[in-house]
Amino acid sequence: MTCRVGPRAAGTDGSDFKHREKVAPQYQMSASLKSKIRKLNLVHLLLWLLVVAQVTVNKLNLVPSNTVAEPYRWEYPYLISLFPLVTGSLSLPKNNISYLVISMISSGLFSIAPLFYGIMEMLGEAQQLYRHGKAYRILFGWAAVTVMYLVVLAALHVHAWQIYYSKKLLDAWFNSTQEKKKK
């Protein structure tokens, strides 16, 4: 029936679509934002798994220490960033506002704060690499500080977008609940 060519329903010329119901904009936005947040959660999980893999491989001595570097101190608190990921994922199916708020706050505390600490912690080593070309930690043949700065940069972007989209989703959910209260 949506096609302009082909068979039509009897008694219509195809211009009777204006009376049909439309999905409210806040519900369209909610579905779109949920999809974006799910994709960001997947990237967050992959980054988290990379950090877990490095910490685990090093702590269990699965590979020689000249292949995988000793983890930085910021990587341990970053492991808690699974909590905002889980609460954010739990908030999406039933539009649970409280879980989404907890996810946003804990994302700042357990995800972004350790990353900023990591930037400061690795700064001296990055300057040493830049000035003298000498890397003290090696990660699969690369300077660990370079690889970890790339991970930190990607993670900061992911978490910033997660918080931004979560805030927009929260606004969309509040708009829909306010309209329900008016009726």
CSV table of C-alpha atoms in Angstrom, one decimal:
chain,number,residue,atom,x,y,z
A,1,MET,CA,0.0,0.0,0.0
A,2,THR,CA,2.9,2.4,0.4
A,3,CYS,CA,4.0,2.0,-3.2
A,4,ARG,CA,2.8,4.7,-5.6
A,5,VAL,CA,2.7,2.2,-8.5
A,6,GLY,CA,1.0,-1.1,-8.6
A,7,PRO,CA,-2.4,-2.3,-7.3
A,8,ARG,CA,-4.4,0.0,-5.0
A,9,ALA,CA,-7.1,-0.7,-2.5
A,10,ALA,CA,-10.5,-0.3,-4.0
A,11,GLY,CA,-12.1,3.1,-3.5
A,12,THR,CA,-8.9,5.1,-2.9
A,13,ASP,CA,-6.5,7.2,-5.0
A,14,GLY,CA,-3.6,6.8,-2.5
A,15,SER,CA,-3.9,10.3,-0.9
A,16,ASP,CA,-5.8,9.1,2.2
A,17,PHE,CA,-2.7,8.7,4.3
A,18,LYS,CA,-3.0,11.9,6.4
A,19,HIS,CA,-5.5,10.4,8.9
A,20,ARG,CA,-3.2,7.5,9.8
A,21,GLU,CA,-1.5,7.5,13.2
A,22,LYS,CA,2.1,8.6,13.5
A,23,VAL,CA,4.7,7.6,16.0
A,24,ALA,CA,5.4,10.5,18.4
A,25,PRO,CA,8.8,12.2,18.0
A,26,GLN,CA,10.0,11.3,21.5
A,27,TYR,CA,9.4,7.6,20.9
A,28,GLN,CA,11.2,7.8,17.6
A,29,MET,CA,14.1,9.5,19.3
A,30,SER,CA,14.0,7.0,22.1
A,31,ALA,CA,14.4,4.1,19.7
A,32,SER,CA,17.2,5.8,17.8
A,33,LEU,CA,19.1,6.8,21.0
A,34,LYS,CA,18.7,3.3,22.4
A,35,SER,CA,20.3,1.8,19.3
A,36,LYS,CA,23.2,4.3,19.5
A,37,ILE,CA,23.7,3.5,23.2
A,38,ARG,CA,23.7,-0.2,22.5
A,39,LYS,CA,26.4,0.2,19.8
A,40,LEU,CA,28.5,2.3,22.2
A,41,ASN,CA,28.0,-0.3,24.9
A,42,LEU,CA,29.4,-2.9,22.6
A,43,VAL,CA,32.5,-0.8,21.8
A,44,HIS,CA,32.9,-0.1,25.6
A,45,LEU,CA,32.8,-3.8,26.2
A,46,LEU,CA,35.4,-4.5,23.6
A,47,LEU,CA,37.7,-1.8,25.1
A,48,TRP,CA,37.1,-3.2,28.6
A,49,LEU,CA,37.9,-6.7,27.4
A,50,LEU,CA,41.2,-5.4,26.0
A,51,VAL,CA,42.2,-3.9,29.3
A,52,VAL,CA,41.1,-7.1,31.1
A,53,ALA,CA,43.1,-9.2,28.7
A,54,GLN,CA,46.3,-7.2,29.3
A,55,VAL,CA,45.9,-7.2,33.1
A,56,THR,CA,45.1,-10.9,33.1
A,57,VAL,CA,47.9,-12.0,30.7
A,58,ASN,CA,50.4,-10.0,32.8
A,59,LYS,CA,49.3,-11.1,36.2
A,60,LEU,CA,49.1,-14.8,35.2
A,61,ASN,CA,52.5,-14.5,33.4
A,62,LEU,CA,51.0,-16.2,30.3
A,63,VAL,CA,53.4,-14.3,28.0
A,64,PRO,CA,57.0,-13.1,28.6
A,65,SER,CA,57.2,-9.6,30.3
A,66,ASN,CA,59.0,-8.2,27.3
A,67,THR,CA,55.9,-8.9,25.2
A,68,VAL,CA,53.1,-7.6,27.4
A,69,ALA,CA,53.9,-4.6,29.7
A,70,GLU,CA,53.1,-4.3,33.3
A,71,PRO,CA,49.6,-2.7,33.6
A,72,TYR,CA,49.4,1.0,34.5
A,73,ARG,CA,47.7,1.8,37.8
A,74,TRP,CA,44.7,3.4,36.1
A,75,GLU,CA,43.8,0.1,34.5
A,76,TYR,CA,42.7,-1.4,37.7
A,77,PRO,CA,40.0,1.1,38.6
A,78,TYR,CA,38.9,1.1,35.0
A,79,LEU,CA,37.9,-2.5,35.4
A,80,ILE,CA,35.0,-1.3,37.5
A,81,SER,CA,33.7,0.5,34.4
A,82,LEU,CA,31.7,-2.7,33.7
A,83,PHE,CA,29.2,-1.5,36.3
A,84,PRO,CA,27.9,1.5,34.3
A,85,LEU,CA,27.8,-0.7,31.2
A,86,VAL,CA,25.6,-3.2,32.9
A,87,THR,CA,23.3,-0.6,34.5
A,88,GLY,CA,23.0,1.3,31.3
A,89,SER,CA,22.1,-1.9,29.4
A,90,LEU,CA,19.5,-2.9,32.1
A,91,SER,CA,17.9,0.5,31.8
A,92,LEU,CA,17.1,0.3,28.1
A,93,PRO,CA,14.5,-2.5,27.7
A,94,LYS,CA,12.0,-1.1,30.2
A,95,ASN,CA,12.9,2.6,30.1
A,96,ASN,CA,14.2,2.5,33.7
A,97,ILE,CA,15.1,6.1,34.5
A,98,SER,CA,16.8,5.3,37.8
A,99,TYR,CA,19.2,2.8,36.2
A,100,LEU,CA,20.0,5.2,33.4
A,101,VAL,CA,20.8,8.0,35.9
A,102,ILE,CA,23.0,5.5,38.0
A,103,SER,CA,24.7,4.5,34.8
A,104,MET,CA,25.5,8.2,33.8
A,105,ILE,CA,26.9,9.0,37.3
A,106,SER,CA,28.9,5.9,37.6
A,107,SER,CA,30.2,6.3,34.1
A,108,GLY,CA,31.8,9.6,35.1
A,109,LEU,CA,33.2,8.1,38.3
A,110,PHE,CA,34.3,4.6,37.2
A,111,SER,CA,35.0,5.2,33.5
A,112,ILE,CA,36.1,8.8,32.8
A,113,ALA,CA,37.9,9.5,36.0
A,114,PRO,CA,40.3,6.6,35.7
A,115,LEU,CA,41.0,7.6,32.1
A,116,PHE,CA,41.9,11.1,33.1
A,117,TYR,CA,44.1,9.7,35.8
A,118,GLY,CA,45.7,7.4,33.2
A,119,ILE,CA,46.5,10.4,31.0
A,120,MET,CA,48.3,12.0,33.8
A,121,GLU,CA,50.0,8.8,34.9
A,122,MET,CA,51.4,8.1,31.4
A,123,LEU,CA,52.4,11.7,30.6
A,124,GLY,CA,56.0,11.4,31.9
A,125,GLU,CA,56.6,8.2,30.0
A,126,ALA,CA,55.1,9.7,26.9
A,127,GLN,CA,57.4,12.7,27.2
A,128,GLN,CA,60.4,10.4,27.7
A,129,LEU,CA,59.4,8.5,24.5
A,130,TYR,CA,59.0,11.7,22.6
A,131,ARG,CA,62.2,13.4,23.7
A,132,HIS,CA,64.6,10.4,23.8
A,133,GLY,CA,62.8,7.8,21.7
A,134,LYS,CA,63.1,5.2,24.5
A,135,ALA,CA,60.2,3.1,25.6
A,136,TYR,CA,60.3,1.4,29.0
A,137,ARG,CA,57.2,-0.7,28.5
A,138,ILE,CA,56.6,-2.7,25.4
A,139,LEU,CA,53.3,-4.1,24.3
A,140,PHE,CA,53.6,-6.6,21.4
A,141,GLY,CA,56.5,-4.7,20.0
A,142,TRP,CA,55.0,-1.2,20.3
A,143,ALA,CA,55.6,1.4,23.0
A,144,ALA,CA,52.9,0.6,25.6
A,145,VAL,CA,52.3,4.3,26.3
A,146,THR,CA,51.4,4.9,22.6
A,147,VAL,CA,49.0,1.9,22.5
A,148,MET,CA,47.4,2.8,25.8
A,149,TYR,CA,47.0,6.5,24.8
A,150,LEU,CA,45.1,5.3,21.8
A,151,VAL,CA,42.9,3.1,24.0
A,152,VAL,CA,42.3,6.0,26.4
A,153,LEU,CA,41.4,8.3,23.5
A,154,ALA,CA,38.9,5.8,22.1
A,155,ALA,CA,37.5,5.1,25.5
A,156,LEU,CA,37.0,8.8,26.3
A,157,HIS,CA,35.1,9.3,23.1
A,158,VAL,CA,32.9,6.3,23.8
A,159,HIS,CA,32.1,7.3,27.3
A,160,ALA,CA,31.5,10.9,26.4
A,161,TRP,CA,29.0,9.9,23.7
A,162,GLN,CA,27.4,7.4,26.0
A,163,ILE,CA,26.7,10.1,28.6
A,164,TYR,CA,25.5,12.5,25.9
A,165,TYR,CA,23.1,10.1,24.3
A,166,SER,CA,22.0,8.9,27.8
A,167,LYS,CA,21.1,12.5,28.7
A,168,LYS,CA,19.2,13.0,25.5
A,169,LEU,CA,17.4,9.6,26.1
A,170,LEU,CA,16.6,10.7,29.6
A,171,ASP,CA,15.1,13.9,28.3
A,172,ALA,CA,13.0,11.9,25.7
A,173,TRP,CA,11.7,9.6,28.5
A,174,PHE,CA,10.8,12.6,30.7
A,175,ASN,CA,8.9,14.2,27.8
A,176,SER,CA,6.9,11.1,27.3
A,177,THR,CA,6.1,10.7,31.0
A,178,GLN,CA,5.1,14.4,31.2
A,179,GLU,CA,2.7,14.0,28.3
A,180,LYS,CA,1.1,10.9,29.9
A,181,LYS,CA,0.6,12.9,33.2
A,182,LYS,CA,-1.2,15.7,31.3
A,183,LYS,CA,-3.7,13.3,29.8
